Coordinates of C-alpha atoms and ligand atoms in Angstrom, one line a residue:
X1 CA -54.9 61.8 -39.2
X2 CA -51.5 60.2 -39.0
X3 CA -48.8 62.6 -38.0
X4 CA -45.7 62.0 -40.1
X5 CA -42.5 61.2 -38.4
X6 CA -38.9 61.6 -39.5
X7 CA -36.2 59.9 -37.5
X8 CA -32.4 60.5 -37.7
X9 CA -30.2 57.5 -37.0
X10 CA -26.8 58.9 -36.0
X11 CA -25.3 55.3 -36.0
X12 CA -21.9 55.2 -34.3
X13 CA -20.7 58.7 -35.1
X14 CA -19.6 61.7 -33.1
X15 CA -18.6 62.5 -29.6
X16 CA -20.3 64.2 -26.7
X17 CA -19.5 67.7 -27.9
X18 CA -20.6 67.1 -31.5
X19 CA -23.8 65.3 -30.5
X20 CA -24.8 68.1 -28.1
X21 CA -24.0 70.7 -30.7
X22 CA -26.0 69.0 -33.4
X23 CA -29.0 68.5 -31.0
X24 CA -28.8 72.2 -29.9
X25 CA -28.8 73.3 -33.5
X26 CA -31.8 71.2 -34.3
X27 CA -33.7 72.5 -31.2
X28 CA -32.9 76.1 -32.1
X29 CA -34.1 75.8 -35.7
X30 CA -37.0 73.4 -35.3
X31 CA -40.5 74.9 -35.5
X32 CA -42.5 73.0 -32.9
X33 CA -45.8 73.9 -34.7
X34 CA -45.1 72.0 -37.8
X35 CA -47.3 68.9 -38.1
X36 CA -44.4 66.5 -38.2
X37 CA -42.7 64.6 -35.4
X38 CA -38.9 64.7 -35.3
X39 CA -37.0 61.9 -33.5
X40 CA -33.2 61.6 -33.1
X41 CA -31.4 58.4 -32.4
X42 CA -27.9 59.0 -31.0
X43 CA -25.5 56.4 -29.7
X44 CA -26.3 55.2 -26.2
X45 CA -23.5 57.1 -24.6
X46 CA -24.7 60.4 -26.0
X47 CA -28.3 60.1 -25.0
X48 CA -28.1 62.0 -21.8
X49 CA -26.2 64.9 -23.4
X50 CA -28.6 65.0 -26.3
X51 CA -31.6 65.0 -24.0
X52 CA -30.1 67.9 -22.1
X53 CA -29.5 69.9 -25.3
X54 CA -33.1 69.3 -26.3
X55 CA -34.6 70.3 -22.9
X56 CA -37.0 73.0 -24.2
X57 CA -37.8 71.3 -27.5
X58 CA -40.5 68.8 -28.6
X59 CA -37.9 66.8 -30.6
X60 CA -38.1 63.2 -29.3
X61 CA -35.2 61.0 -28.6
X62 CA -34.7 57.3 -29.1
X63 CA -32.0 54.6 -29.0
X64 CA -30.6 52.5 -31.8
X65 CA -30.9 49.1 -29.9
X66 CA -32.4 47.5 -26.8
X67 CA -31.8 44.3 -24.9
X68 CA -34.5 41.7 -25.1
X69 CA -33.8 41.1 -21.4
X70 CA -35.3 43.2 -18.6
X71 CA -32.1 43.3 -16.5
X72 CA -29.4 41.1 -14.9
X73 CA -26.1 39.5 -15.9
X74 CA -26.0 40.6 -19.5
X75 CA -22.6 42.4 -19.9
X76 CA -22.6 45.3 -22.3
X77 CA -26.4 45.3 -22.8
X78 CA -28.9 48.2 -22.3
X79 CA -32.4 47.5 -21.0
X80 CA -35.7 49.2 -21.9
X81 CA -36.0 50.6 -18.3
X82 CA -32.5 52.2 -18.7
X83 CA -33.7 53.9 -22.0
X84 CA -36.9 55.1 -20.4
X85 CA -34.8 56.4 -17.5
X86 CA -32.7 58.5 -19.9
X87 CA -35.9 60.0 -21.5
X88 CA -36.2 57.9 -24.6
X89 CA -39.6 57.5 -26.3
X90 CA -38.5 55.4 -29.3
X91 CA -36.1 52.6 -30.1
X92 CA -34.9 51.1 -33.4
X93 CA -35.5 47.3 -33.6
X94 CA -34.2 45.1 -36.3
X95 CA -32.1 47.6 -38.2
X96 CA -30.4 45.7 -41.1
X97 CA -26.9 46.5 -39.6
X98 CA -28.0 44.7 -36.5
X99 CA -29.5 41.8 -38.4
X100 CA -26.5 41.4 -40.8
X101 CA -23.5 42.4 -38.7
X102 CA -24.6 41.2 -35.3
X103 CA -26.7 38.2 -36.3
X104 CA -30.0 39.3 -34.9
X105 CA -32.6 36.8 -36.2
X106 CA -36.3 37.5 -36.6
X107 CA -37.0 35.8 -33.2
X108 CA -34.6 38.1 -31.4
X109 CA -36.0 41.1 -33.2
X110 CA -39.5 40.1 -32.0
X111 CA -38.3 39.7 -28.4
X112 CA -36.6 43.2 -28.5
X113 CA -39.8 44.7 -30.0
X114 CA -41.8 43.1 -27.1
X115 CA -39.3 44.3 -24.5
X116 CA -39.6 47.9 -25.9
X117 CA -43.4 48.0 -25.7
X118 CA -43.4 46.4 -22.2
X119 CA -41.7 49.5 -20.8
X120 CA -43.7 52.0 -22.9
X121 CA -41.2 52.7 -25.7
X122 CA -42.4 52.9 -29.3
X123 CA -40.4 50.5 -31.4
X124 CA -39.4 51.5 -34.9
X125 CA -39.3 48.1 -36.6
X126 CA -36.9 48.0 -39.6
X127 CA -37.5 45.6 -42.4
X128 CA -36.1 45.3 -45.9
X129 CA -34.7 43.0 -48.6
X130 CA -31.2 42.6 -49.8
X131 CA -30.3 43.3 -53.4
X132 CA -30.2 39.6 -54.2
X133 CA -33.6 39.1 -52.8
X134 CA -35.0 42.0 -54.8
X135 CA -33.4 40.6 -58.0
X136 CA -35.0 37.2 -57.2
X137 CA -38.5 38.9 -56.9
X138 CA -38.6 38.0 -53.1
X139 CA -39.0 41.6 -51.8
X140 CA -42.6 41.3 -50.6
X141 CA -42.2 37.8 -49.2
X142 CA -39.1 38.9 -47.2
X143 CA -40.7 42.1 -45.9
X144 CA -44.0 40.5 -45.0
X145 CA -42.2 37.6 -43.4
X146 CA -40.1 39.9 -41.2
X147 CA -43.3 41.7 -40.0
X148 CA -45.1 38.3 -39.6
X149 CA -42.4 37.1 -37.2
X150 CA -43.2 40.1 -34.9
X151 CA -46.9 39.7 -35.3
X152 CA -46.5 36.0 -34.2
X153 CA -44.8 37.2 -31.0
X154 CA -46.8 40.2 -29.9
X155 CA -50.0 40.2 -32.0
X156 CA -51.2 42.3 -34.8
X157 CA -52.7 45.0 -32.6
X158 CA -49.3 45.7 -30.9
X159 CA -47.4 45.8 -34.2
X160 CA -49.9 48.4 -35.4
X161 CA -49.1 50.6 -32.4
X162 CA -45.5 50.8 -33.5
X163 CA -43.7 52.5 -36.4
X164 CA -42.4 50.3 -39.3
X165 CA -39.5 51.5 -41.4
X166 CA -39.1 49.9 -44.8
X167 CA -35.4 50.1 -45.6
X168 CA -34.2 48.2 -48.6
X169 CA -30.7 46.9 -47.6
X170 CA -29.2 47.9 -51.0
X171 CA -30.2 51.5 -50.4
X172 CA -28.8 52.0 -46.9
X173 CA -25.7 54.1 -46.9
X174 CA -25.1 53.5 -50.6
X175 CA -26.5 56.7 -52.1
X176 CA -28.9 54.5 -54.2
X177 CA -32.4 55.5 -53.1
X178 CA -35.4 53.4 -54.0
X179 CA -37.7 55.0 -56.5
X180 CA -40.9 56.4 -55.1
X181 CA -42.8 53.7 -57.0
X182 CA -40.6 50.9 -55.6
X183 CA -41.0 52.2 -52.1
X184 CA -44.8 52.8 -52.4
X185 CA -45.3 49.2 -53.7
X186 CA -43.7 47.8 -50.6
X187 CA -45.5 50.2 -48.2
X188 CA -48.8 49.3 -49.8
X189 CA -48.1 45.6 -49.2
X190 CA -47.2 46.3 -45.6
X191 CA -50.5 48.3 -45.2
X192 CA -52.4 45.4 -46.7
X193 CA -50.7 43.0 -44.3
X194 CA -51.7 45.1 -41.3
X195 CA -55.3 45.4 -42.5
X196 CA -57.8 47.8 -40.9
X197 CA -55.9 47.9 -37.6
X198 CA -52.9 49.4 -39.5
X199 CA -54.7 52.2 -41.3
X200 CA -53.0 54.8 -39.1
X201 CA -49.7 53.0 -38.4
X202 CA -46.8 55.1 -39.4
X203 CA -44.8 53.6 -42.2
X204 CA -41.4 55.2 -42.9
X205 CA -39.1 54.8 -45.9
X206 CA -35.3 54.6 -45.2
X207 CA -32.3 54.3 -47.5
X208 CA -30.1 57.2 -48.7
X209 CA -32.9 59.8 -48.2
X210 CA -31.7 63.3 -48.9
X211 CA -33.5 66.6 -49.2
X212 CA -33.6 66.2 -53.0
X213 CA -35.3 62.8 -52.9
X214 CA -37.5 63.2 -49.8
X215 CA -40.4 65.2 -51.3
X216 CA -41.4 62.6 -53.9
X217 CA -41.0 59.7 -51.5
X218 CA -43.0 61.4 -48.7
X219 CA -45.8 62.2 -51.2
X220 CA -46.6 58.5 -51.7
X221 CA -49.9 57.5 -50.2
X222 CA -48.6 54.9 -47.8
X223 CA -45.4 56.7 -46.7
X224 CA -45.7 58.6 -43.5
X225 CA -42.1 59.9 -43.2
X226 CA -38.6 58.7 -43.2
X227 CA -35.7 57.0 -41.3
X228 CA -32.6 59.0 -42.3
X229 CA -29.0 57.9 -41.6
X230 CA -26.1 59.9 -43.1
X231 CA -28.1 63.0 -44.0
X232 CA -29.3 63.3 -40.3
X233 CA -25.8 64.2 -39.2
X234 CA -26.0 67.6 -40.9
X235 CA -28.5 70.0 -39.2
X236 CA -29.7 72.0 -42.1
X237 CA -30.0 69.0 -44.5
X238 CA -32.0 67.0 -41.8
X239 CA -34.3 69.9 -41.0
X240 CA -35.0 70.3 -44.8
X241 CA -35.9 66.6 -45.0
X242 CA -38.1 66.7 -41.9
X243 CA -40.0 69.8 -43.2
X244 CA -40.8 67.9 -46.5
X245 CA -42.8 65.3 -44.5
X246 CA -45.5 67.9 -43.5
Ligands
LIG1 C1 -30.3 54.0 -41.8 O1 -29.3 54.0 -41.1 O2 -31.3 53.5 -41.4 C2 -30.3 54.7 -43.1 C3 -31.3 54.7 -43.8 O3 -29.1 55.2 -43.5 P1 -28.8 56.1 -44.8 O4 -29.8 57.2 -44.8 O5 -27.4 56.7 -44.6 O6 -28.9 55.2 -46.0

């Protein structure tokens, strides 16, 4: 059976002390026996401190970005090997903020996905439509197209080994969460696109998830957990959300 996963994207928040404290609070209160995987995604510069704070815990750690290059003269970039060296298991790829604010196109996202798997990291591939695309009934075409670009690069089997997060852009950081029906419709289309090979692929919903909206979302048949931004910065709220994915 697919083990649900809830990931907390801390974005560009905090400092070493707040990151360590938050990780320590999560580690202290997390029940390792729950059938849910918790992953936290701190900024690069806090990965080592967070990893240390989680030393005795099963909570996994990931990064928010990865270079598509293996190494070399790429000032300011962070390679997959470096993330593995820091103890990461996961990495976000194609978050809408990277696509929109930093111009990452589908080809770059696919290269990053490939670079992650090459070093043994599990990519969390983020896909989702803008408000305008939803209003123009393009949601499924956009989402299936973003996934198809990665399938073209690495093959269906490799995409099915990853985690896919459906995050409608209009729901990220806006407080406007997709309805469970809207989310399920897109997750079902993704599941269909993946076919039999994707029956156990973990599909997450992301976009303004809070403890009061998570239960109904996570109860949908094709939703296997969540990608949580703002609400992952508060230990109790995040723990409450993670528990709802059981
Ligand atoms: C995110 O950063 O992926 C996200 C879903 O953020 P928020 O939960 O704040 O909308």
